[in-house]
Tab-separated table of C-alpha atoms and ligand atoms in Angstrom:
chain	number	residue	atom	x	y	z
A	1	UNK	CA	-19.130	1.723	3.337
A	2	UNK	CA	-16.741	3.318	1.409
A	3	UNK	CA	-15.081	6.384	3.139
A	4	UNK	CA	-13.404	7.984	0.335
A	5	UNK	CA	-11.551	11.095	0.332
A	6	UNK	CA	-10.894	13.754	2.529
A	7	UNK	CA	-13.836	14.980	5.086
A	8	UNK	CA	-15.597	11.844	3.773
A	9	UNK	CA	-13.312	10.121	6.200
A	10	UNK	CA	-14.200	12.004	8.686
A	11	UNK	CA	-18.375	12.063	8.157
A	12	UNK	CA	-18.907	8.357	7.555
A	13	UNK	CA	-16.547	7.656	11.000
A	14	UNK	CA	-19.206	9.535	12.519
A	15	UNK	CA	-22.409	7.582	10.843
A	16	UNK	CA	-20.475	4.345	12.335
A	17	UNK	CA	-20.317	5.330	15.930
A	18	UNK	CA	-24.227	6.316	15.163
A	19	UNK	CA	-25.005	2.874	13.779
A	20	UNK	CA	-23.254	0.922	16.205
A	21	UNK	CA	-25.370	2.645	18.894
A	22	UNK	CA	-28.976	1.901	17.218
A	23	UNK	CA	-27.476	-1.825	16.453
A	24	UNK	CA	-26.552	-1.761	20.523
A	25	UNK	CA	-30.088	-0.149	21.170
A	26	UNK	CA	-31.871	-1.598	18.651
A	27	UNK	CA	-31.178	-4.845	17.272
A	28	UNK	CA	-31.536	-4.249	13.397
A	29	UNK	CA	-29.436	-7.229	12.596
A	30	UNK	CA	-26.563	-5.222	10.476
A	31	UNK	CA	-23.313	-5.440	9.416
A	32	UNK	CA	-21.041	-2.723	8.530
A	33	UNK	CA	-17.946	-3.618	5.828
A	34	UNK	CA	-15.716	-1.016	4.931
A	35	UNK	CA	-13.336	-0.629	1.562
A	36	UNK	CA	-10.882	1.743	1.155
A	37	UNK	CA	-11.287	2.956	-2.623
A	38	UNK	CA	-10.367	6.381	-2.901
A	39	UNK	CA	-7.382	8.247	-4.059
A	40	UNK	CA	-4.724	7.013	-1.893
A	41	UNK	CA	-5.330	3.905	-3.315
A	42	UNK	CA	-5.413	4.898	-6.487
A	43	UNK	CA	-2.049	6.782	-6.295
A	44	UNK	CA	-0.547	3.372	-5.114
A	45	UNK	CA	-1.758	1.173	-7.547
A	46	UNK	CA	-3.936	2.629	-10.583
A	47	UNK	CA	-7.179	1.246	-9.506
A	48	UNK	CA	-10.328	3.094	-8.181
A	49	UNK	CA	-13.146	0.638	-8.344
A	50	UNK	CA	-11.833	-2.676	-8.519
A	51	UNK	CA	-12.507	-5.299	-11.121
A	52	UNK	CA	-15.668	-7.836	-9.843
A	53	UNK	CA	-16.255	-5.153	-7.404
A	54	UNK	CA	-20.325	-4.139	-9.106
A	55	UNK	CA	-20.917	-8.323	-9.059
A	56	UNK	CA	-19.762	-8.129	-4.989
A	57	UNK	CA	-22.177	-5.038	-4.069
A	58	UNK	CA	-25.007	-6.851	-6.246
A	59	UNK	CA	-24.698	-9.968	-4.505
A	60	UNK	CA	-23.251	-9.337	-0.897
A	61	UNK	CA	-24.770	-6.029	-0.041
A	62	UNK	CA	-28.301	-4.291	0.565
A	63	UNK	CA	-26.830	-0.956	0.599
A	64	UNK	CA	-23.762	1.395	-0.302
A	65	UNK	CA	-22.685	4.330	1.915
A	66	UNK	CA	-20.017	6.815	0.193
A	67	UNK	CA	-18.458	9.742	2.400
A	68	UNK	CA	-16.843	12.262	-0.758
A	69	UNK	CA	-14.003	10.805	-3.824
A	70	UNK	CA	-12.174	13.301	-4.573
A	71	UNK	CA	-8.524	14.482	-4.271
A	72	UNK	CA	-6.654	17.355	-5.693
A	73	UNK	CA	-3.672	14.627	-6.310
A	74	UNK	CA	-5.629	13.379	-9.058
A	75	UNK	CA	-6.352	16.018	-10.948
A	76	UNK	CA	-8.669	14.915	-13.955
A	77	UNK	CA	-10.686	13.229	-10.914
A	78	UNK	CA	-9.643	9.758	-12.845
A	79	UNK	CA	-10.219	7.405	-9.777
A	80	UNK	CA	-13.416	9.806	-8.545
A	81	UNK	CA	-15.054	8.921	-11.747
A	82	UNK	CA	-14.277	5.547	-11.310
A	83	UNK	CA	-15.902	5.092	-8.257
A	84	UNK	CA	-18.889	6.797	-8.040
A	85	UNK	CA	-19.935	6.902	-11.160
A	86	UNK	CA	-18.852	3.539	-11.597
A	87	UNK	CA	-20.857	2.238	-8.891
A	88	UNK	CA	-23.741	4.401	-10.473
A	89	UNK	CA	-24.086	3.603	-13.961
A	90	UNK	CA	-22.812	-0.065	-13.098
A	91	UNK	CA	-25.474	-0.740	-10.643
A	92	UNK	CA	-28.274	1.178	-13.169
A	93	UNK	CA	-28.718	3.541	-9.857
A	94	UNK	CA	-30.969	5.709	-12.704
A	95	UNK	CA	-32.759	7.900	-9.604
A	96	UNK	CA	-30.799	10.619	-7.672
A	97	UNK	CA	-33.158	11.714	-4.879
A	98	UNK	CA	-32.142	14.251	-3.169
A	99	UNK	CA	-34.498	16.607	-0.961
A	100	UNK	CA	-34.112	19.848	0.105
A	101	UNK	CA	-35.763	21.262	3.563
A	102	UNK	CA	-33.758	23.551	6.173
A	103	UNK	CA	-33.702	21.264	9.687
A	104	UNK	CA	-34.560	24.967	11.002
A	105	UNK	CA	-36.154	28.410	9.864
A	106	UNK	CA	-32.748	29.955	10.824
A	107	UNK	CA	-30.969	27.952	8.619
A	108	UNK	CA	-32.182	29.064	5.189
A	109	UNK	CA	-31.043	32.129	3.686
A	110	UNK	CA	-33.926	33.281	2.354
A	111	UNK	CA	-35.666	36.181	3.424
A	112	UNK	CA	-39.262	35.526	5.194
A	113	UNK	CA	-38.819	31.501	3.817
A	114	UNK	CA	-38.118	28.708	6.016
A	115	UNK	CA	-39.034	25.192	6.447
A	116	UNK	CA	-42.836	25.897	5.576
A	117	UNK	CA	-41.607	27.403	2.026
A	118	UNK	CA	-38.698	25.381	1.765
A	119	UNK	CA	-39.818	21.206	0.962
A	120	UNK	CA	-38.857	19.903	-2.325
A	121	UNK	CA	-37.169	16.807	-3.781
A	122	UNK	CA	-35.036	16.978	-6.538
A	123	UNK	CA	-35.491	13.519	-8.458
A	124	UNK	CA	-32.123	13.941	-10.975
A	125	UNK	CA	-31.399	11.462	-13.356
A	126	UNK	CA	-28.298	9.673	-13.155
A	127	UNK	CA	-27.514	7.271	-15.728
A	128	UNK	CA	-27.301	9.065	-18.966
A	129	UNK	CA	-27.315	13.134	-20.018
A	130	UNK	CA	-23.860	14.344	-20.819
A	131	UNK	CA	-22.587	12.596	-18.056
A	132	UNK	CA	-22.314	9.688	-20.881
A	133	UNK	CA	-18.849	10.348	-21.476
A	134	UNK	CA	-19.760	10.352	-25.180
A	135	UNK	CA	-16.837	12.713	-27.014
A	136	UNK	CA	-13.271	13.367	-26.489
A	137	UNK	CA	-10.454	15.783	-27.327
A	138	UNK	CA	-8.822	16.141	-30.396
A	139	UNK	CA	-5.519	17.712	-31.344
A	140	UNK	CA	-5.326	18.126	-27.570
A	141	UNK	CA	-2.887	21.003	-26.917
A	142	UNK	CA	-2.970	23.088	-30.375
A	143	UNK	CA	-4.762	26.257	-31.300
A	144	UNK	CA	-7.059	23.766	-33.225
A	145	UNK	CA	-7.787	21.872	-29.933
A	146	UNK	CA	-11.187	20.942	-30.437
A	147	UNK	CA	-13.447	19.095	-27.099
A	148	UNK	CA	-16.471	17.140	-27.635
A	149	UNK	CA	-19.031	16.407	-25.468
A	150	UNK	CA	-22.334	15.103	-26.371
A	151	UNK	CA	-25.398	14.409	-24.341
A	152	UNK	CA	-27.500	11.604	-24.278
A	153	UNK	CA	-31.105	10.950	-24.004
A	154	UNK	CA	-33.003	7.709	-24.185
A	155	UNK	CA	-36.864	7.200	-24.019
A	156	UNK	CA	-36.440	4.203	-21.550
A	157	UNK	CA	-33.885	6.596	-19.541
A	158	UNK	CA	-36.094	9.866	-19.451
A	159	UNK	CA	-39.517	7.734	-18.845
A	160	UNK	CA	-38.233	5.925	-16.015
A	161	UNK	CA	-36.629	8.996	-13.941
A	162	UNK	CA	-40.278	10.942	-14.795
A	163	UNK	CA	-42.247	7.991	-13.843
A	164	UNK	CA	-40.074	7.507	-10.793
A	165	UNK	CA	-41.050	10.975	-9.712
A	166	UNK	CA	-44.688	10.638	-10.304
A	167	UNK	CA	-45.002	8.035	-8.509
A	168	UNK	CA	-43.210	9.180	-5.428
A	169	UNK	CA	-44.989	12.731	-5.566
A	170	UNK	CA	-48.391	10.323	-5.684
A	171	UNK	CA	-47.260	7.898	-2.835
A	172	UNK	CA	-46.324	10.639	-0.754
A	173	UNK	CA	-49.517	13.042	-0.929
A	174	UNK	CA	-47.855	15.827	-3.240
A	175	UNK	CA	-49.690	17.704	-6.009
A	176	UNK	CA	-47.433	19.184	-7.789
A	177	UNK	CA	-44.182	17.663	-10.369
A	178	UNK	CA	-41.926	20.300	-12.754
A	179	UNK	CA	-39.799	19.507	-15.285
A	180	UNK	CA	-36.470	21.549	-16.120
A	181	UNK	CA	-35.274	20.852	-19.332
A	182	UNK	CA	-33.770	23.375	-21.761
A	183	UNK	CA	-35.951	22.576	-24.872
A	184	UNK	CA	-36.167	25.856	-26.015
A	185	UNK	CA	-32.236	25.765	-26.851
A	186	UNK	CA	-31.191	21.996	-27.306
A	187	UNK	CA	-33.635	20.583	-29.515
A	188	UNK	CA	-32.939	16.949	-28.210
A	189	UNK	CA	-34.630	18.425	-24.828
A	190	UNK	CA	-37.986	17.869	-26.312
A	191	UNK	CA	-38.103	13.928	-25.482
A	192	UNK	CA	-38.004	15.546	-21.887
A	193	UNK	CA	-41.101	17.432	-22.467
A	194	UNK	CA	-43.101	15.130	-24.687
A	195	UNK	CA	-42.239	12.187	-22.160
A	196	UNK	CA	-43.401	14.615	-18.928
A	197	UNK	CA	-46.549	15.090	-20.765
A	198	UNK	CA	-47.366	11.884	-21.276
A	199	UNK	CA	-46.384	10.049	-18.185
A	200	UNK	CA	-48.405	13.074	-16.266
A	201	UNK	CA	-52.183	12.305	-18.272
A	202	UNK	CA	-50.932	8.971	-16.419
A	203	UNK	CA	-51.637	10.969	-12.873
A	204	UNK	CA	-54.259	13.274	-13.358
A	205	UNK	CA	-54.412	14.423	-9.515
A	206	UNK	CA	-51.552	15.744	-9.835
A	207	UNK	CA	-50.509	19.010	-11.680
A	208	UNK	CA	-47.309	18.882	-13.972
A	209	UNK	CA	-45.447	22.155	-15.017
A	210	UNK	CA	-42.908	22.451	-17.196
A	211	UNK	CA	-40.082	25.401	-16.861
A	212	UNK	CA	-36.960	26.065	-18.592
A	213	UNK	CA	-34.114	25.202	-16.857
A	214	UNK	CA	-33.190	29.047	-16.238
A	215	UNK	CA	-36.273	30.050	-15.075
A	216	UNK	CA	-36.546	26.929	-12.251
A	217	UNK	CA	-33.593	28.382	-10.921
A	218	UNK	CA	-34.806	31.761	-10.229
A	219	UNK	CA	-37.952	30.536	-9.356
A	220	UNK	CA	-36.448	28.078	-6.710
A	221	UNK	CA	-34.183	31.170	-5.229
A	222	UNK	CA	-37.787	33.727	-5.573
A	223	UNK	CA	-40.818	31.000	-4.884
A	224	UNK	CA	-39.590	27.764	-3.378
A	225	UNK	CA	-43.020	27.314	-2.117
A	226	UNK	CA	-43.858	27.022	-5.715
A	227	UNK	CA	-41.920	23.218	-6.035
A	228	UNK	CA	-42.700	20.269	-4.433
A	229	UNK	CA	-41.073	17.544	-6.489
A	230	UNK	CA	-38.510	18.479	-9.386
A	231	UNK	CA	-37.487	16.310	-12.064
A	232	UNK	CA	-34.414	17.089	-14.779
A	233	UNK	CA	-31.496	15.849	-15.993
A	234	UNK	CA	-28.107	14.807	-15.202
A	235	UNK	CA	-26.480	17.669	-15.176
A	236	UNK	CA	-29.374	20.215	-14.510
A	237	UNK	CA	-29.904	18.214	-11.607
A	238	UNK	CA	-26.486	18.110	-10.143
A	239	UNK	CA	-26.552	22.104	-10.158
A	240	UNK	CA	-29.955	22.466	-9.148
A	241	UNK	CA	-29.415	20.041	-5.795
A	242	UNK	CA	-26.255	22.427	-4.851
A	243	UNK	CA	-28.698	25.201	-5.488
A	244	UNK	CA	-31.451	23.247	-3.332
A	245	UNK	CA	-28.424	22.178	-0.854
A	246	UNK	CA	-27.878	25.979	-0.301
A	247	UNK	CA	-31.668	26.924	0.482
A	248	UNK	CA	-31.405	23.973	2.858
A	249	UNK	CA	-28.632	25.688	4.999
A	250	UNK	CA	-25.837	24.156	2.882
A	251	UNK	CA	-23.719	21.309	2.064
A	252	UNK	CA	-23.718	20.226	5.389
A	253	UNK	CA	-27.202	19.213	5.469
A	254	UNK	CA	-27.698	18.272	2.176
A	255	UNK	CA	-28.315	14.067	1.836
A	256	UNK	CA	-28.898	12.239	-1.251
A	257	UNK	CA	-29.861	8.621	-2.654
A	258	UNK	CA	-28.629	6.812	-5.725
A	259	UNK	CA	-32.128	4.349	-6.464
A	260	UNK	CA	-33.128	1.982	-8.868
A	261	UNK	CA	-35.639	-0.572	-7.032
A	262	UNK	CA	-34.140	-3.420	-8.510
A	263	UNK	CA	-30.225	-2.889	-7.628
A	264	UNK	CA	-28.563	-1.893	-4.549
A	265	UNK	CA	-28.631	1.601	-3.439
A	266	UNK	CA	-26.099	4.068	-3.044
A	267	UNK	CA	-26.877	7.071	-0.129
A	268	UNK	CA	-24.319	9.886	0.071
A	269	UNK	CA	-24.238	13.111	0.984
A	270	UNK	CA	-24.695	15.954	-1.774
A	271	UNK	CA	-21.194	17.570	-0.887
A	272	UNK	CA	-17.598	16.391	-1.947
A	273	UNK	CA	-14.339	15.910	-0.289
A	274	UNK	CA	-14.203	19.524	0.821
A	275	UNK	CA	-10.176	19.595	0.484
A	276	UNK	CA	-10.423	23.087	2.251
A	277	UNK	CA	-11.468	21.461	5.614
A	278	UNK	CA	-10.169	18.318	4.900
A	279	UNK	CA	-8.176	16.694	8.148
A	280	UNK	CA	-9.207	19.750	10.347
A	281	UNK	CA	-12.676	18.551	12.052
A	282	UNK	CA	-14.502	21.496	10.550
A	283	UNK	CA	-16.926	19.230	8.549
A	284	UNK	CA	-20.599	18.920	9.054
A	285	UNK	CA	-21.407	15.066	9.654
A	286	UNK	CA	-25.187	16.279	9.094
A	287	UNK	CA	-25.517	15.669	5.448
A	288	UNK	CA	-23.981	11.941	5.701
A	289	UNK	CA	-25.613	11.177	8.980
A	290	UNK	CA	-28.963	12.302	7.348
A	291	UNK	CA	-28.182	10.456	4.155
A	292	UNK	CA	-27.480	7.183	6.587
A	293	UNK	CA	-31.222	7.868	7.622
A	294	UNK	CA	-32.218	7.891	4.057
A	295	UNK	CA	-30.641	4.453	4.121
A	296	UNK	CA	-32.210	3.104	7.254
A	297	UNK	CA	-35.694	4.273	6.192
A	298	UNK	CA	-35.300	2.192	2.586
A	299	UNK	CA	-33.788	-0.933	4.650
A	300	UNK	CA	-37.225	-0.823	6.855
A	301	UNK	CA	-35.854	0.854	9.760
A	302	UNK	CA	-38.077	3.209	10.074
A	303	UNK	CA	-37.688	3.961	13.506
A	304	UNK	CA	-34.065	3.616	13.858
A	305	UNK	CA	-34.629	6.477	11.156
A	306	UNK	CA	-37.304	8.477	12.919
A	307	UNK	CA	-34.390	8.705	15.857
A	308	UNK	CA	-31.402	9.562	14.102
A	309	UNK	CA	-33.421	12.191	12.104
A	310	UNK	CA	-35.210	13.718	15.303
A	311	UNK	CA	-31.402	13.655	17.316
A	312	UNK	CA	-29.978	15.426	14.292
A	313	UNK	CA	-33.036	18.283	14.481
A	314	UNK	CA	-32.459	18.942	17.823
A	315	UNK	CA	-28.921	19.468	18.071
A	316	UNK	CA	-29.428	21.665	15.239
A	317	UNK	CA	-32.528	23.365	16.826
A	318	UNK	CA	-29.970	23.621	20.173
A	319	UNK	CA	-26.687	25.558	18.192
A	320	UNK	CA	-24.666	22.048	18.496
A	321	UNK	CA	-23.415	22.669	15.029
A	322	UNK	CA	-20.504	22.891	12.848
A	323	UNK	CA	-19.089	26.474	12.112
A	324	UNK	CA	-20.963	25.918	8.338
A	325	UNK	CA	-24.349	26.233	10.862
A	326	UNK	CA	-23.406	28.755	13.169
A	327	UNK	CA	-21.805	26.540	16.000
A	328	UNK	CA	-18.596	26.120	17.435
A	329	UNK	CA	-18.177	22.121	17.249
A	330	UNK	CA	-16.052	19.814	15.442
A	331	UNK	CA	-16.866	16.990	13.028
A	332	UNK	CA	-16.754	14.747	16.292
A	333	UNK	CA	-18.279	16.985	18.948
A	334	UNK	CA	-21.796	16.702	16.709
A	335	UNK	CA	-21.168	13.291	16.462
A	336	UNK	CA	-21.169	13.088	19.987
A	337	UNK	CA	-24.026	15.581	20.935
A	338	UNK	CA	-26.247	13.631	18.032
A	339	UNK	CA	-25.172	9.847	19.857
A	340	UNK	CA	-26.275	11.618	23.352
A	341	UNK	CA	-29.419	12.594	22.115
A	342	UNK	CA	-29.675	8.950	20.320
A	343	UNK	CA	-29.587	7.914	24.142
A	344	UNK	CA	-32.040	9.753	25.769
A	345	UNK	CA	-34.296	9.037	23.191
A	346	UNK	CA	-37.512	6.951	24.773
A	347	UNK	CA	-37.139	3.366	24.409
B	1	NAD	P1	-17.373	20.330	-2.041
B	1	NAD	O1	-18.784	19.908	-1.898
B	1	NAD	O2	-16.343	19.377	-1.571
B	1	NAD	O3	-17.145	21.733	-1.303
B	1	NAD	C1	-17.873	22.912	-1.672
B	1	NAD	C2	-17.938	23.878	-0.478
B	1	NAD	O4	-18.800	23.329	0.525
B	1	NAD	C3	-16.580	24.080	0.200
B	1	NAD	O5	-16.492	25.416	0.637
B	1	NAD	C4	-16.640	23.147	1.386
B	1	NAD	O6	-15.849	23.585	2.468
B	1	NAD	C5	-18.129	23.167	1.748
B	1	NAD	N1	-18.511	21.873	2.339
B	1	NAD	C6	-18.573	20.676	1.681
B	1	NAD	N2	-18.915	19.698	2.518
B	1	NAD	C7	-19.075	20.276	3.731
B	1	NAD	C8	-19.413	19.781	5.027
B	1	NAD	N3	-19.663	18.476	5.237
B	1	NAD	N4	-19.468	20.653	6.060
B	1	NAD	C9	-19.237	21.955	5.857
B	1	NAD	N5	-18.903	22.489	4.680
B	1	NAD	C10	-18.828	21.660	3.623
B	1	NAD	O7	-17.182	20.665	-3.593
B	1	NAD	P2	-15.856	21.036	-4.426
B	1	NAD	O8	-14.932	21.834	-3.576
B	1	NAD	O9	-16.339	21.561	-5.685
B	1	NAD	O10	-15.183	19.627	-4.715
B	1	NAD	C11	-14.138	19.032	-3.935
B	1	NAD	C12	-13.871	17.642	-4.447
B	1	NAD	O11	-14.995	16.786	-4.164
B	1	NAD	C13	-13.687	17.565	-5.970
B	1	NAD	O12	-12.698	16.589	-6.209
B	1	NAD	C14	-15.028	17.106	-6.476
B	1	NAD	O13	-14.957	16.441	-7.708
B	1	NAD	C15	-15.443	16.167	-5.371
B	1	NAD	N6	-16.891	15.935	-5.235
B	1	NAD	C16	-17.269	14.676	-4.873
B	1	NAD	C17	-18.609	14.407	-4.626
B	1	NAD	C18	-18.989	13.026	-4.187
B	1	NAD	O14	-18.141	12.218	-3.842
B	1	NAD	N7	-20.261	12.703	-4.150
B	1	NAD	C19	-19.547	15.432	-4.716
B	1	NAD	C20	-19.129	16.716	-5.078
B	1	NAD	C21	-17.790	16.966	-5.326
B	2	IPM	C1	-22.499	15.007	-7.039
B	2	IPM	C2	-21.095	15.309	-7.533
B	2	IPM	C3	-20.714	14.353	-8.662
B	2	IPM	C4	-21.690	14.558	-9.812
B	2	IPM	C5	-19.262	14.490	-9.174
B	2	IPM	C6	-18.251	14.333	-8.056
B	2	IPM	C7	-18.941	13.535	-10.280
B	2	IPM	O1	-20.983	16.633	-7.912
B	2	IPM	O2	-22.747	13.866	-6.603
B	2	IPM	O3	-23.335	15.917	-7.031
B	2	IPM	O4	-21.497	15.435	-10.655
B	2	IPM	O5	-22.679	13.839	-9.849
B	3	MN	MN1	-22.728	17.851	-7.368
C-alpha cells in the first residue's frame, strides 16, 4: 500500500482497519506492507519511486493499493508522475477499468436516471496516448516559446485495450462496446477505429458502436442507458471516468483498476489528493474502500468482496456519508459505520 498524498492518507487508513477485520473474520491469509512514496519524501530527498522498486512489486507482491500523489509543493507534479505512472507504464498495467454505477438512485444527478440507467465501465488505456511524454519545450520562457506534445498509438497497444474490453463485455453478459476516438480530427485516430472494427467481427453477439469523442460525452450526460462498456484512450478516458465518476455521485465513489493479467495490479480510487480537504476528515473513504473490493474480488476473495461492497451500500442507502453524499460524517466515522456493518454481516 502506498498512501500517498493528502486525503489518500486518510482513505487507505480506513481500507486497513477494513482489511484487518475480514483477515480477523475471515482468514484470507494476507499481508499488508506499506511505503511511504509521496511528496514528503520527495521534498526530502529527490526520489518518488525508488530505483529496483517495479522488480520488488513484480516479485514480492500480488497487488498495489494507492490512496492519491499529489501535492501542491511540487508543482510540475514531478514525484506524482513518478509514482503512478511509474508504477503504470513500468508494470505494463495497459487496462484502466474503471466503472461507473451510483450505490443509490439519490446519488446521481441526473434527472429521472439512477442505478437502472446508470451501469457502465470505462476500459481506458493506460500505457501509451499522449500520456507518452513524447515532446518538450523549447525556448522555454520567450515569446517564441514553443510546447510539444505528441501522442502515441501502437497496434499492439490499441488491440490489446479493445480486446481487453471485448472480452470482459462477453464474460460478463453485456451486448453492447463503443469506441471514443476523435478520428474525424486527428487522423492518427483511425488505428482506433479500424482496430475496433476488426477485433468486434471477432464477437459477433455483441454490437460495437463507434462515436466521436464529443458526442460520447453528451450522450453519457443525455442517454447513459445507451453505454454499457466504453473503450478510448488515455486521455479521453481519464476525462470521461471524471465525467462517469460524477454520474456515479462523485469522486467519492468512484474506484478504479490498473490491469494487465500478466503483472501485478494497481487499484485506486479515480480521485486525487483533494488538497482542499486534505487533513480535515471531510474525505469520502468510499471510492478507495470500493477500489480495495475491486482488489479482493481479482485476488479470489469474492466474498470478502461481496461484504465490503454490500456494508458500503448500506451505509450509503442509510445517510452514513461524507458531506460529498449528503451526510454529516467524517473520513473515520464511515469507516466505522462500514466496519460495524462488516460485523453484523452473517457468518
Ligand atoms: P481531486 O480528485 O483531488 O479533487 C477534485 C474535487 O473532488 C475536489 O473538489 C475534491 O475536494 C473532490 N474530491 C476528491 N476526492 C474526494 C473524496 N474522497 N471525497 C470527497 N470529495 C473528493 O482532483 P484535483 O483537485 O484536480 O487534483 C489534486 C491533486 O491530485 C493534483 O496534484 C492531481 O495531480 C492529483 N491527482 C492524483 C490522482 C491519483 O493519485 N490517482 C488522481 C487525480 C488527481
Ligand atoms: C487519474 C489521474 C492521473 C491521470 C494523474 C494524476 C496523472 O488524473 O488517475 O485519473 O491522468 O491518469
Ligand atoms: Mn483523472
Amino acid at each position: 500500500m502506498i498512501p500517498g498524498d493528502g486525503v489518500g492518507v486518510e482513505v487507505t487508513h480506513e481500507v486497513v482497519r477494513i482489511l484487518d477485520a475480514l483477515e480477523h473474520e475471515l482468514h484470507l491469509g494476507l499481508s499488508l506492507e506499506q511505503f511511504d512514496f509521496g511528496a514528503e519524501r520527495f521534498l526530502k530527498t529527490g526520489v518518488g519511486l525508488p530505483p529496483g522498486q517495479l522488480e520488488v512489486m513484480r516479485s514480492d507482491f500480488d497487488a498495489i493499493l494507492v490512496g492519491a500523489v499529489g501535492d501542491p509543493r511540487v508543482p510540475d507534479n514531478a514525484h506524482a508522475r513518478e509514482i503512478l505512472l511509474g508504477l503504470r507504464f513500468g508494470l505494463d498495467l495497459y487496462i484502466n477499468f474503471r466503472p461507473c454505477c451510483p450505490l443509490a438512485d439519490r446519488l446521481s444527478p441526473l434527472k429521472n436516471k439512477g442505478t437502472q440507467e446508470i451501469d457502465l465501465t470505462i476500459f481506458r488505456e493506460n500505457t501509451e496516448g499522449i500520456y507518452g511524454a513524447i515532446g518538450g519545450s523549447f525556448k522555454k520562457g520567450t515569446p517564441d516559446e514553443v510546447a510539444i506534445a505528441e501522442e502515441i498509438h501502437t497496434r499492439k497497444g490499441v488491440e490489446r485495450i479493445i480486446r481487453a474490453a471485448f472480452q470482459w463485455a462477453s464474460a460478463n453478459g453485456k451486448e453492447r462496446v463503443a469506441l471514443g476516438d476523435k478520428s474525424n480530427a486527428i487522423g492518427a485516430h483511425e488505428l482506433w477505429l479500424r482496430t475496433f472494427r476488426e477485433v468486434a467481427a471477432e464477437y459477433p453477439a455483441i454490437e460495437a458502436r463507434h462515436y466521436y469523442i464529443d458526442a460520447l460525452a453528451l450522450q453519457m450526460v443525455t442517454h447513459p442507458e445507451t453505454f454499457q462498456v466504453i473503450v478510448t484512450t488515455n486521455l479521453f478516458g481519464d476525462i470521461l471516468t471524471d465525467l462517469g465518476a460524477a454520474l456515479s455521485g462523485g469522486l467519492g465513489v468512484a474506484p478504479s483498476a490498473n490491469l494487465n493479467p500478466e503483472s501485478t495490479p494497481l487499484y485506486e480510487p479515480v480521485h486525487g489528493s483533494a488538497p482542499d480537504l486534505a487533513g480535515k476528515g471531510l474525505a469520502n473513504p468510499v471510492a478507495m474502500v470500493l477500489s480495495a473490493a475491486l482488489m479482493l474480488e481479482n485476488l479470489g476473495q469474492a466474498e470478502a468482496a461481496r461484504r465490503v461492497r454490500e456494508a458500503v451500500r448500506q451505509t450509503v442507502a442509510e445517510g452514513q456519508c461524507t458531506r460529498d453524499l449528503g451526510g454529516k460524517l467524517s473520513t473515520r466515522e464511515v469507516g466505522d459505520a462500514i466496519l460495524e456493518r462488516l460485523h453484523r454481516a452473517p457468518q
